[in-house]
Coordinates of C-alpha atoms in Angstrom, one line a residue:
M14 CA 0.0 0.0 0.0
S15 CA 1.3 3.5 -0.9
A16 CA 0.6 6.9 0.6
A17 CA 1.7 10.4 -0.2
F18 CA 3.4 12.0 2.8
N19 CA 1.7 15.2 4.0
T20 CA 4.3 17.6 5.2
E21 CA 1.7 20.2 6.2
D22 CA 0.5 17.8 8.9
R23 CA 3.2 18.8 11.4
A24 CA 1.6 17.1 14.4
P25 CA -0.2 13.8 14.9
T26 CA -4.0 14.3 14.7
A27 CA -6.9 11.9 14.6
S28 CA -8.4 13.3 11.4
H29 CA -5.3 13.1 9.1
R30 CA -3.7 9.7 8.8
L31 CA -0.7 8.8 6.6
I32 CA -1.4 5.1 6.8
E33 CA -4.4 3.3 8.3
T34 CA -5.4 -0.3 8.2
A35 CA -7.2 -2.6 10.6
E36 CA -4.0 -3.3 12.4
L37 CA -1.9 -0.2 12.1
K38 CA -2.3 3.6 12.0
I39 CA 0.8 5.9 11.4
D40 CA -0.2 9.5 12.0
S41 CA 2.9 11.4 11.1
L42 CA 6.7 11.4 10.9
R43 CA 7.9 14.8 12.2
R44 CA 11.4 15.9 12.9
G45 CA 12.7 12.4 13.6
V46 CA 9.7 11.2 15.6
L47 CA 7.2 8.6 14.4
Y48 CA 3.6 8.8 15.7
G49 CA 1.1 6.0 15.4
Q50 CA -1.2 3.4 16.9
C51 CA -1.3 -0.4 16.7
K52 CA -4.3 -2.6 17.6
A53 CA -2.1 -5.2 19.3
P54 CA 1.6 -5.5 20.3
S55 CA 3.7 -6.0 17.1
A56 CA 7.1 -5.2 15.9
I57 CA 7.4 -2.5 13.2
Q58 CA 10.5 -1.8 11.0
L59 CA 11.0 1.5 9.3
Y60 CA 13.2 1.8 6.2
A61 CA 14.5 4.7 4.1
N62 CA 15.6 3.9 0.5
G63 CA 16.1 0.3 1.6
L64 CA 18.2 1.2 4.7
L65 CA 16.8 0.4 8.2
L66 CA 16.0 3.5 10.1
A67 CA 14.5 2.0 13.3
T68 CA 12.9 -1.1 14.7
I69 CA 10.0 -0.6 17.1
D70 CA 9.7 -3.3 19.7
A71 CA 6.4 -5.1 20.2
E72 CA 5.9 -3.6 23.7
E73 CA 6.2 0.0 22.3
T74 CA 3.5 -0.5 19.7
A75 CA 0.6 -1.4 22.0
Q76 CA -2.0 1.3 21.6
S77 CA -0.4 4.7 20.6
F78 CA 3.4 5.0 20.2
V79 CA 5.9 7.8 19.8
V80 CA 9.3 6.5 18.6
N81 CA 12.6 8.4 17.8
V82 CA 13.8 7.2 14.4
N83 CA 16.8 9.5 13.9
S84 CA 19.5 7.4 12.1
G85 CA 22.1 10.0 11.2
L86 CA 21.9 9.0 7.5
L87 CA 22.5 11.7 4.9
L88 CA 19.4 11.3 2.8
E89 CA 18.5 13.4 -0.2
A90 CA 15.1 13.7 -1.8
P91 CA 13.3 11.8 -3.1
V92 CA 13.3 9.3 -0.2
T93 CA 11.1 6.3 -0.1
L94 CA 9.9 5.3 3.3
R95 CA 8.6 1.8 4.0
A96 CA 6.9 0.6 7.3
R97 CA 6.9 -3.1 7.7
L98 CA 4.5 -4.6 10.2
V99 CA 6.0 -8.0 11.4
T100 CA 3.0 -10.1 12.4
G101 CA 4.1 -13.5 11.1
E102 CA 3.0 -14.6 7.6
P103 CA 2.3 -12.6 5.5
I104 CA 4.3 -9.5 6.3
D105 CA 2.3 -6.3 5.7
E106 CA 4.2 -3.3 4.1
F107 CA 3.3 0.3 3.7
E108 CA 5.2 2.9 1.6
W109 CA 5.2 6.6 1.1
V110 CA 7.6 9.1 -0.7
L111 CA 9.2 12.3 0.5
T112 CA 9.6 14.2 -2.8
E113 CA 11.1 17.5 -1.7
P114 CA 14.2 18.3 0.4
Q115 CA 12.1 20.2 2.8
D116 CA 9.9 17.1 3.3
V117 CA 13.0 15.1 4.2
E118 CA 14.3 17.7 6.6
D119 CA 10.8 18.1 8.3
S120 CA 10.5 14.3 8.6
L121 CA 13.9 12.9 9.5
V122 CA 16.2 15.6 10.8
P123 CA 15.6 16.0 14.5
A124 CA 17.0 19.5 14.7
D125 CA 18.9 22.2 12.8
G126 CA 21.9 23.7 14.6
E127 CA 24.0 26.9 14.5
I128 CA 27.0 27.9 16.5
I129 CA 29.3 30.8 17.2
L130 CA 32.6 31.2 19.2
S131 CA 32.6 33.7 22.1
G132 CA 35.0 33.9 25.0
G133 CA 36.4 30.4 24.7
V134 CA 32.9 28.8 24.6
I135 CA 31.0 27.3 21.7
S136 CA 27.5 28.8 22.0
G137 CA 24.6 27.8 19.8
F138 CA 21.0 26.9 19.3
L139 CA 19.1 23.8 18.2
R140 CA 16.4 25.1 15.9
N141 CA 13.1 23.6 15.0
V142 CA 13.3 20.9 17.6
N143 CA 10.4 18.4 18.1
P144 CA 10.1 18.2 22.0
D145 CA 9.3 14.5 21.6
A146 CA 12.8 13.9 20.0
L147 CA 14.5 15.1 23.2
P148 CA 16.9 14.5 24.8
L149 CA 19.4 15.2 22.0
T150 CA 23.2 15.1 22.5
V151 CA 25.5 17.7 20.9
S152 CA 29.0 16.5 20.2
A153 CA 32.2 18.5 19.7
A154 CA 35.1 16.6 18.1
A155 CA 38.6 17.5 16.9
G156 CA 40.9 15.1 15.0
G157 CA 38.2 12.4 15.0
R158 CA 38.0 12.4 18.8
E159 CA 35.1 13.7 20.9
F160 CA 36.3 16.1 23.5
A161 CA 32.9 17.4 24.8
L162 CA 29.3 16.4 24.9
C163 CA 26.2 18.5 25.8
E164 CA 22.8 16.9 26.4
V165 CA 19.9 19.1 25.5
R166 CA 16.8 18.1 27.5
R167 CA 13.1 18.8 27.3
P168 CA 12.2 22.1 28.9
A169 CA 10.4 21.8 32.3
G170 CA 6.6 21.7 32.0
R171 CA 6.4 20.8 28.3
G172 CA 4.7 17.5 27.6
S173 CA 4.7 15.2 24.6
G174 CA 2.6 15.5 21.5
G175 CA 2.7 19.3 21.2
K176 CA 2.5 20.8 17.8
A177 CA 5.0 23.6 18.1
L178 CA 8.6 23.2 17.2
I179 CA 11.0 24.9 19.6
D180 CA 14.5 26.4 19.8
L181 CA 16.9 25.4 22.6
P182 CA 20.2 26.9 23.5
F183 CA 23.4 25.0 24.4
S184 CA 27.0 25.8 25.2
I185 CA 30.3 23.8 25.1
P186 CA 33.4 25.2 26.9
L187 CA 36.6 24.6 25.0
P188 CA 39.3 22.8 27.0
V189 CA 42.5 24.7 27.5
G190 CA 44.7 21.9 26.1
L191 CA 42.7 21.6 22.9
L192 CA 45.1 23.7 20.8
D193 CA 48.4 22.2 22.0
G194 CA 50.4 24.3 19.5
K195 CA 48.7 22.6 16.5
V196 CA 46.0 23.5 14.0
A197 CA 42.6 22.3 15.4
T198 CA 39.5 21.6 13.3
V199 CA 36.4 21.4 15.6
H200 CA 33.2 19.7 14.3
V201 CA 30.0 20.3 16.1
R202 CA 26.9 18.2 15.3
L203 CA 24.3 15.9 16.9
R204 CA 25.9 12.7 18.2
D205 CA 25.7 9.9 15.7
D206 CA 24.7 12.4 13.0
A207 CA 26.9 13.1 9.9
R208 CA 25.6 16.7 9.4
D209 CA 27.7 19.6 10.9
F210 CA 25.8 22.5 12.3
E211 CA 25.8 25.9 10.6
G212 CA 29.1 27.6 11.6
S213 CA 31.0 24.2 11.8
P214 CA 33.7 23.2 11.4
I215 CA 35.8 25.8 13.2
V216 CA 39.4 25.9 12.2
F217 CA 42.0 27.7 14.3
S218 CA 45.6 27.3 15.6
A219 CA 47.6 28.4 18.6
S220 CA 51.2 29.5 18.2
H221 CA 53.7 29.1 21.0
G222 CA 52.9 31.2 24.1
D223 CA 49.4 32.2 22.9
T224 CA 46.6 31.4 25.4
I225 CA 43.3 30.0 24.2
E226 CA 41.5 33.2 25.2
Q227 CA 43.8 35.3 23.0
R228 CA 43.3 33.0 20.0
L229 CA 39.5 33.0 20.5
A230 CA 39.5 36.8 20.8
R231 CA 41.3 37.1 17.5
L232 CA 38.9 34.7 15.9
E233 CA 36.0 36.6 17.2
Q234 CA 37.4 39.9 15.9
G235 CA 37.9 38.2 12.5
L236 CA 34.3 37.1 12.5
L237 CA 33.1 40.6 13.4
S238 CA 35.2 42.0 10.6
L239 CA 33.7 39.5 8.1
T240 CA 30.2 40.3 9.3
T241 CA 30.9 44.0 8.8
T242 CA 32.3 43.3 5.3
V243 CA 29.2 41.3 4.4
E244 CA 26.9 44.1 5.6
E245 CA 28.8 46.6 3.6
L246 CA 28.6 44.4 0.5
G247 CA 24.9 44.0 1.0
R248 CA 24.5 47.8 1.1
A249 CA 26.6 48.2 -2.0
I250 CA 24.5 45.6 -3.8
R251 CA 21.3 47.3 -2.9
T252 CA 22.8 50.6 -4.1
D253 CA 23.8 49.1 -7.4
V254 CA 20.3 47.6 -7.8
H255 CA 18.7 51.0 -7.3
R256 CA 21.2 52.6 -9.7
H257 CA 20.5 50.1 -12.4
F258 CA 16.8 50.5 -11.7
Y259 CA 17.0 54.2 -12.4
G260 CA 19.4 53.8 -15.3
M261 CA 17.6 51.0 -17.1
V262 CA 14.1 50.3 -15.8
M263 CA 12.8 53.8 -15.2
P264 CA 13.5 55.1 -18.7
R265 CA 11.7 52.2 -20.2
V266 CA 8.8 52.7 -17.8
D267 CA 8.7 56.4 -18.7
A268 CA 8.7 55.5 -22.4
A269 CA 5.8 53.1 -22.0
V270 CA 3.8 55.6 -20.0
Q271 CA 4.5 58.3 -22.5
G272 CA 3.3 56.0 -25.3
Q273 CA 0.1 55.4 -23.5
R274 CA -0.3 59.1 -22.8
I275 CA 0.1 59.9 -26.5
A276 CA -2.5 57.3 -27.5
L277 CA -4.9 58.6 -24.9
E278 CA -4.4 62.2 -26.0
R279 CA -5.2 61.3 -29.6
Q280 CA -8.4 59.6 -28.4
M281 CA -9.3 62.6 -26.3
A282 CA -8.5 65.0 -29.2
A283 CA -10.7 63.0 -31.6
L284 CA -13.6 63.1 -29.0
W285 CA -13.1 66.8 -28.5
L286 CA -13.2 67.4 -32.2
E287 CA -16.4 65.3 -32.6
C288 CA -18.1 67.2 -29.7
T289 CA -17.0 70.8 -30.4
G290 CA -16.0 70.8 -34.1
S291 CA -12.6 72.4 -33.2
E292 CA -9.1 71.2 -32.4
P293 CA -8.1 71.3 -28.7
S294 CA -5.1 73.6 -27.8
A295 CA -1.7 72.1 -27.5
D296 CA -1.3 73.6 -24.0
A297 CA -4.5 71.8 -22.8
M298 CA -3.4 68.5 -24.3
H299 CA 0.1 68.5 -22.9
A300 CA -0.5 70.1 -19.5
H301 CA 1.2 68.5 -16.4
P302 CA 0.2 69.1 -12.8
M303 CA 1.5 72.3 -11.3
E304 CA 1.2 70.9 -7.8
T305 CA 1.1 67.3 -6.4
L306 CA 0.3 66.2 -2.9
I307 CA 0.8 62.5 -1.9
A308 CA -0.6 61.2 1.4
L309 CA 1.3 57.9 2.0
K310 CA -1.4 56.5 4.3
D311 CA -3.6 56.3 1.2
G312 CA -0.9 54.3 -0.7
V313 CA 2.0 55.3 -2.9
S314 CA 3.3 54.5 -6.3
G315 CA 6.9 53.4 -5.6
L316 CA 9.2 50.7 -4.1
G317 CA 10.7 50.2 -0.7
W318 CA 7.8 51.2 1.5
L319 CA 6.8 49.0 4.5
P320 CA 3.1 48.0 4.9
A321 CA 0.9 50.4 6.7
S322 CA 0.3 49.7 10.4
A323 CA -1.8 50.8 13.3
T324 CA 1.0 52.8 14.8
G325 CA 2.0 54.3 11.5
A326 CA -1.5 55.3 10.4
L327 CA -0.4 58.8 9.5
G328 CA 2.4 57.6 7.2
R329 CA 4.5 54.8 5.8
W330 CA 8.0 53.6 7.0
F331 CA 10.9 52.8 4.7
H332 CA 14.2 51.0 5.3
E333 CA 17.3 52.7 3.8
R334 CA 15.8 53.4 0.4
A335 CA 12.4 54.1 -1.0
L336 CA 11.0 55.4 -4.3
I337 CA 8.1 57.6 -5.3
A338 CA 6.8 57.9 -8.8
T339 CA 4.7 61.0 -9.6
E340 CA 4.3 63.9 -12.0
I341 CA 5.0 67.7 -12.0
S342 CA 5.3 70.4 -14.6
A343 CA 8.8 70.9 -15.9
T344 CA 8.3 74.5 -17.0
E345 CA 10.2 75.9 -13.9
D346 CA 12.1 74.7 -10.8
A347 CA 9.9 72.8 -8.4
F348 CA 9.6 73.1 -4.6
L349 CA 9.6 69.9 -2.5
E350 CA 8.3 69.5 1.0
I351 CA 8.3 66.2 2.9
R352 CA 6.5 65.9 6.2
G353 CA 7.6 63.0 8.4
S354 CA 5.4 61.1 10.9
A355 CA 8.2 59.3 12.8
A356 CA 11.9 58.6 12.8
A357 CA 13.9 55.6 14.0
S358 CA 16.2 58.1 15.7
P359 CA 17.0 61.8 15.5
E360 CA 20.1 61.0 13.5
A361 CA 17.9 59.3 10.8
A362 CA 16.2 62.6 9.9
R363 CA 19.5 64.4 9.7
A364 CA 21.0 61.7 7.5
L365 CA 18.2 61.9 4.9
Q366 CA 19.2 62.4 1.3
I367 CA 17.0 62.9 -1.8
L368 CA 17.6 62.1 -5.4
A369 CA 15.3 63.6 -8.1
N370 CA 15.3 61.6 -11.3
G371 CA 18.6 60.1 -10.1
H372 CA 20.2 63.5 -9.3
P373 CA 21.1 64.4 -5.7
I374 CA 19.5 67.7 -4.5
S375 CA 20.4 69.9 -1.5
L376 CA 18.1 69.3 1.5
W377 CA 17.1 71.4 4.5
V378 CA 15.8 69.3 7.5
D379 CA 13.7 70.8 10.3
Q380 CA 13.3 68.9 13.6
S381 CA 12.0 71.8 15.7
H382 CA 8.4 70.6 15.2
A383 CA 8.1 66.8 15.8
P384 CA 8.8 64.6 14.2
W385 CA 10.6 66.1 11.2
R386 CA 10.2 68.0 7.9
A387 CA 12.5 68.4 4.9
F388 CA 12.6 71.0 2.2
A389 CA 14.4 71.2 -1.2
V390 CA 14.3 72.9 -4.6
I391 CA 14.3 70.6 -7.6
P392 CA 16.1 72.4 -10.4
R393 CA 14.3 72.5 -13.8
A394 CA 17.4 70.9 -15.4
V395 CA 16.7 67.5 -13.7
L396 CA 13.0 67.5 -14.4
N397 CA 11.7 65.4 -17.3
P398 CA 9.8 67.2 -20.1
S399 CA 7.3 64.3 -20.0
G400 CA 6.3 65.5 -16.5
S401 CA 7.4 62.2 -14.8
L402 CA 9.3 62.6 -11.6
S403 CA 11.0 59.8 -9.6
L404 CA 12.0 60.7 -6.0
E405 CA 14.5 58.4 -4.2
L406 CA 14.7 58.8 -0.4
V407 CA 18.0 57.5 1.0
C408 CA 18.7 57.1 4.8
P409 CA 21.6 54.8 6.0
V410 CA 20.5 55.1 9.6
E411 CA 18.2 52.3 10.8
D412 CA 16.7 50.9 14.0
Q413 CA 14.0 48.6 15.3
V414 CA 10.5 50.1 15.1
D415 CA 7.0 48.9 16.1
L416 CA 4.6 48.2 13.2
G417 CA 1.4 47.6 15.0
G418 CA 2.9 45.0 17.4
E419 CA 5.3 43.6 14.9
A420 CA 9.0 44.6 15.0
A421 CA 10.7 45.8 11.8
T422 CA 14.0 47.5 10.8
A423 CA 13.3 50.9 9.4
S424 CA 14.7 54.4 9.0
L425 CA 12.0 57.1 8.6
A426 CA 8.2 57.3 8.3
V427 CA 6.8 59.8 5.8
A428 CA 3.3 61.3 6.1
T429 CA 3.0 63.5 3.0
V430 CA 5.1 64.6 0.0
R431 CA 4.2 67.9 -1.7
I432 CA 5.8 69.1 -5.0
A433 CA 4.8 72.5 -6.4
S434 CA 6.0 74.2 -9.6
G435 CA 7.8 77.5 -9.1
A436 CA 5.2 79.1 -11.4
N437 CA 2.7 78.8 -8.5
H438 CA 4.9 80.7 -6.1
R439 CA 5.0 84.5 -5.4
S440 CA 7.3 86.0 -2.8
G441 CA 8.2 89.5 -1.5
G442 CA 6.1 92.5 -0.6
A443 CA 2.9 91.9 1.3
R444 CA 3.3 88.1 0.9
T445 CA 6.6 87.9 2.8
L446 CA 5.1 86.7 6.0
D447 CA 2.9 84.0 4.4
D448 CA 3.5 80.4 5.4
H449 CA 4.6 79.5 1.8
V450 CA 7.5 82.0 2.1
T451 CA 8.5 81.7 5.8
L452 CA 8.6 77.9 5.7
A453 CA 10.1 76.9 9.0
G454 CA 11.6 78.3 12.2
F455 CA 9.1 81.3 12.5
Y456 CA 6.4 82.2 15.1
G457 CA 3.0 83.8 14.4
R458 CA 2.5 87.2 12.9
E459 CA 2.9 90.3 15.2
Q460 CA 3.1 94.1 14.8
T461 CA 5.4 96.8 16.0
G462 CA 4.1 99.9 17.7
E463 CA 4.1 101.6 14.3
G464 CA 1.9 98.9 12.8
L465 CA 4.7 97.1 10.8
A466 CA 3.9 93.4 10.5
F467 CA 6.7 90.9 11.4
R468 CA 7.4 87.4 12.6
W469 CA 9.9 86.3 15.2
M470 CA 12.5 83.8 14.1
S471 CA 13.9 81.1 16.4
G472 CA 17.6 80.2 16.1
R473 CA 17.2 78.9 12.5
G474 CA 14.7 79.9 9.8
L475 CA 14.0 79.0 6.2
L476 CA 12.4 81.2 3.5
L477 CA 11.5 80.5 -0.2
A478 CA 12.1 83.1 -2.9
R479 CA 11.4 83.1 -6.6
I480 CA 13.3 85.2 -9.1
A481 CA 11.2 85.8 -12.2
D482 CA 14.1 86.3 -14.7
R483 CA 17.7 85.4 -14.1
S484 CA 19.0 87.3 -17.1
A485 CA 20.2 90.0 -14.6
D486 CA 22.1 89.8 -11.3
H487 CA 19.9 89.9 -8.3
L488 CA 20.0 90.5 -4.5
L489 CA 17.8 88.5 -2.1
R490 CA 17.3 90.9 0.8
V491 CA 15.8 89.7 4.1
S492 CA 15.2 92.5 6.6
G493 CA 13.4 93.3 9.8
P494 CA 12.9 96.1 12.3
F495 CA 15.0 94.8 15.2
M496 CA 17.0 91.9 16.8
L497 CA 16.2 90.5 20.3
N498 CA 19.6 91.4 21.7
E499 CA 23.3 92.1 20.8
R500 CA 24.1 88.4 21.0
A501 CA 21.6 87.6 18.3
Q502 CA 22.8 90.5 16.2
A503 CA 26.4 89.4 16.4
S504 CA 25.6 85.9 15.2
L505 CA 23.1 86.6 12.4
R506 CA 24.0 85.0 9.1
G507 CA 22.3 84.1 5.9
R508 CA 23.0 81.6 3.0
L509 CA 21.3 79.8 0.1
I510 CA 20.6 76.1 0.4
S511 CA 22.5 74.9 -2.6
Q512 CA 26.0 73.7 -3.4
G513 CA 28.8 76.2 -3.5
E514 CA 26.9 79.0 -1.7
T515 CA 28.6 80.7 1.2
A516 CA 27.2 82.6 4.2
R517 CA 26.6 86.3 3.9
E518 CA 27.1 88.6 6.9
A519 CA 24.3 91.0 8.0
E520 CA 24.2 94.7 7.9
F521 CA 22.7 96.9 10.6
G522 CA 21.4 100.5 10.7
A523 CA 17.7 101.3 10.9
G524 CA 16.8 97.8 11.6
W525 CA 18.8 95.0 10.0
R526 CA 19.2 93.3 6.7
V527 CA 20.9 90.3 5.0
D528 CA 21.8 90.6 1.3
I529 CA 22.6 87.5 -0.7
A530 CA 23.8 87.9 -4.3
V531 CA 22.4 85.6 -7.0
P532 CA 24.4 86.0 -10.3
R533 CA 22.7 86.1 -13.7
R534 CA 22.7 83.0 -15.9
S535 CA 22.8 82.9 -19.7
A536 CA 19.6 81.0 -20.1
G537 CA 17.7 83.5 -18.0
G538 CA 14.3 82.3 -16.9
P539 CA 12.8 82.0 -13.4
S540 CA 14.4 80.1 -10.5
L541 CA 13.6 79.1 -6.9
H542 CA 15.9 79.6 -3.9
L543 CA 15.8 78.5 -0.2
I544 CA 17.3 81.0 2.2
E545 CA 18.6 80.0 5.6
L546 CA 18.9 82.5 8.4
T547 CA 20.7 81.6 11.6
A548 CA 21.2 83.5 14.9
D549 CA 21.7 82.8 18.5
A550 CA 18.2 82.6 20.2
S551 CA 17.2 83.1 23.8
Q552 CA 14.1 83.6 25.9
P553 CA 13.1 87.3 26.1
S554 CA 11.7 87.1 29.6
S555 CA 10.6 84.6 32.3
E556 CA 7.0 85.1 31.1
D557 CA 7.8 84.5 27.4
R558 CA 9.3 81.0 27.1
R559 CA 9.9 81.2 23.3
L560 CA 13.4 81.1 21.9
L561 CA 13.7 84.3 19.8
S562 CA 16.5 86.0 17.7
A563 CA 15.4 88.2 14.8
A564 CA 12.1 90.0 13.9
V565 CA 11.6 89.4 10.1
S566 CA 9.3 91.7 8.2
D567 CA 10.4 91.6 4.5
L568 CA 11.9 89.5 1.7
A569 CA 12.8 91.7 -1.3
I570 CA 14.0 90.5 -4.7
L571 CA 16.1 93.3 -6.2
A572 CA 17.4 93.2 -9.8
Q573 CA 20.9 94.8 -10.2
H574 CA 21.2 96.7 -13.5

């Protein structure tokens, strides 16, 4: 009689039988343990590929039986198992086949093992252990000679017949005389089993005068160095994969999307002509969004994002790298604002980098309002005329975070991403104190005794300015009616958030001002600029707990002719 072995039936149950006759029931063979029942005492022999695995005595087969059948044989799938019921004449035989390597491991291997060396002790775990297979003996041998044994027993309070496989620790101290000035190769495995544990064999030597502690310390340092190298290789591989993704996959995706867009535009133009009798304008057919807002809790088009969770309901976590695919008009520079919902650590937000269509862009991160925000200008030169925009978020800092009760390794959680074309932005004059100009580091609007509107800045503030035409030199002038004190005045500086820009010192007279020069460019056209102001902040009084530095009232954009 033949039966197909059911590897999903990890534990003996009354409703799922591998073999069942009037005399014999074999429920399952799981991790080196055979479960079954016999109507009357009878000997049973179990074979694998014709080799005897175990003989079950007649006394053991009365009623239900649980028998350890570990043989230590190295068997590879497929394995044919045959149970022979010895009841006199004739001999009844039952056969089933383990077709997959995992079936063989789940059925016949009593435990997986892994070891490490630490402080002169071999420490390790037996993994996926069937409690009914215990006790198991771990053997450590060198030069064909066992020098240590460790018996791993059933944990207290755990009975037989349980369904759950368990992990159990063990440790084997190394004897001081093991090295003896020679090369030693230590094998660690289950006793009477030919399979070494993961991490075995361990090869090391001891030169004259070295103690075993010194040798083990050096080996441990080498293992740590190797682990670090492997982790660095893993990061390099992931970086290369992302680079190839941007260099090869994304252009093809853009081309496919553009082809679909053209086909759809033709259909829409034909429908428009049929309905109105006139051709639609080119601007209407090829318009791209001037502003895009992405709320990650609603889902995101991109790779690298972890699943949404109860604790991350306002955003989505990513680990090291994540991609966002979206659209924005390429007629001008674009403004980028990312609002975070959580961070694995304060260092993670500060380590954030952004690549737009594969090009790194300068970033300004604000952590004054929890959890974090990031601002950047995406130059028109890196935007695609097709309107497609790929944003890559990179953060090498990681830690364990909670995803609704499930631990995961992550870097940052993002709530929203907003991209706006510079064509939507106006700065200067009466709009200086609007939130879309004074982006971060400012308190609410106030007035001087003369009625001049201003906003207090903390120790660090960010403003956004748009120059309408770069065919001439310009000055970006930030000014205000007063500073909090001389300390703030002495430390006031301003700079543009872009590569190669240096800080500009402030000037004082009636109020204060900071001028930052922006040279002309041959192509002319509009441009966006992030301006950072810094000054030492302090509390104005015991009643006012805010940290203040400069009163900002105006952002002027001055062409130099």
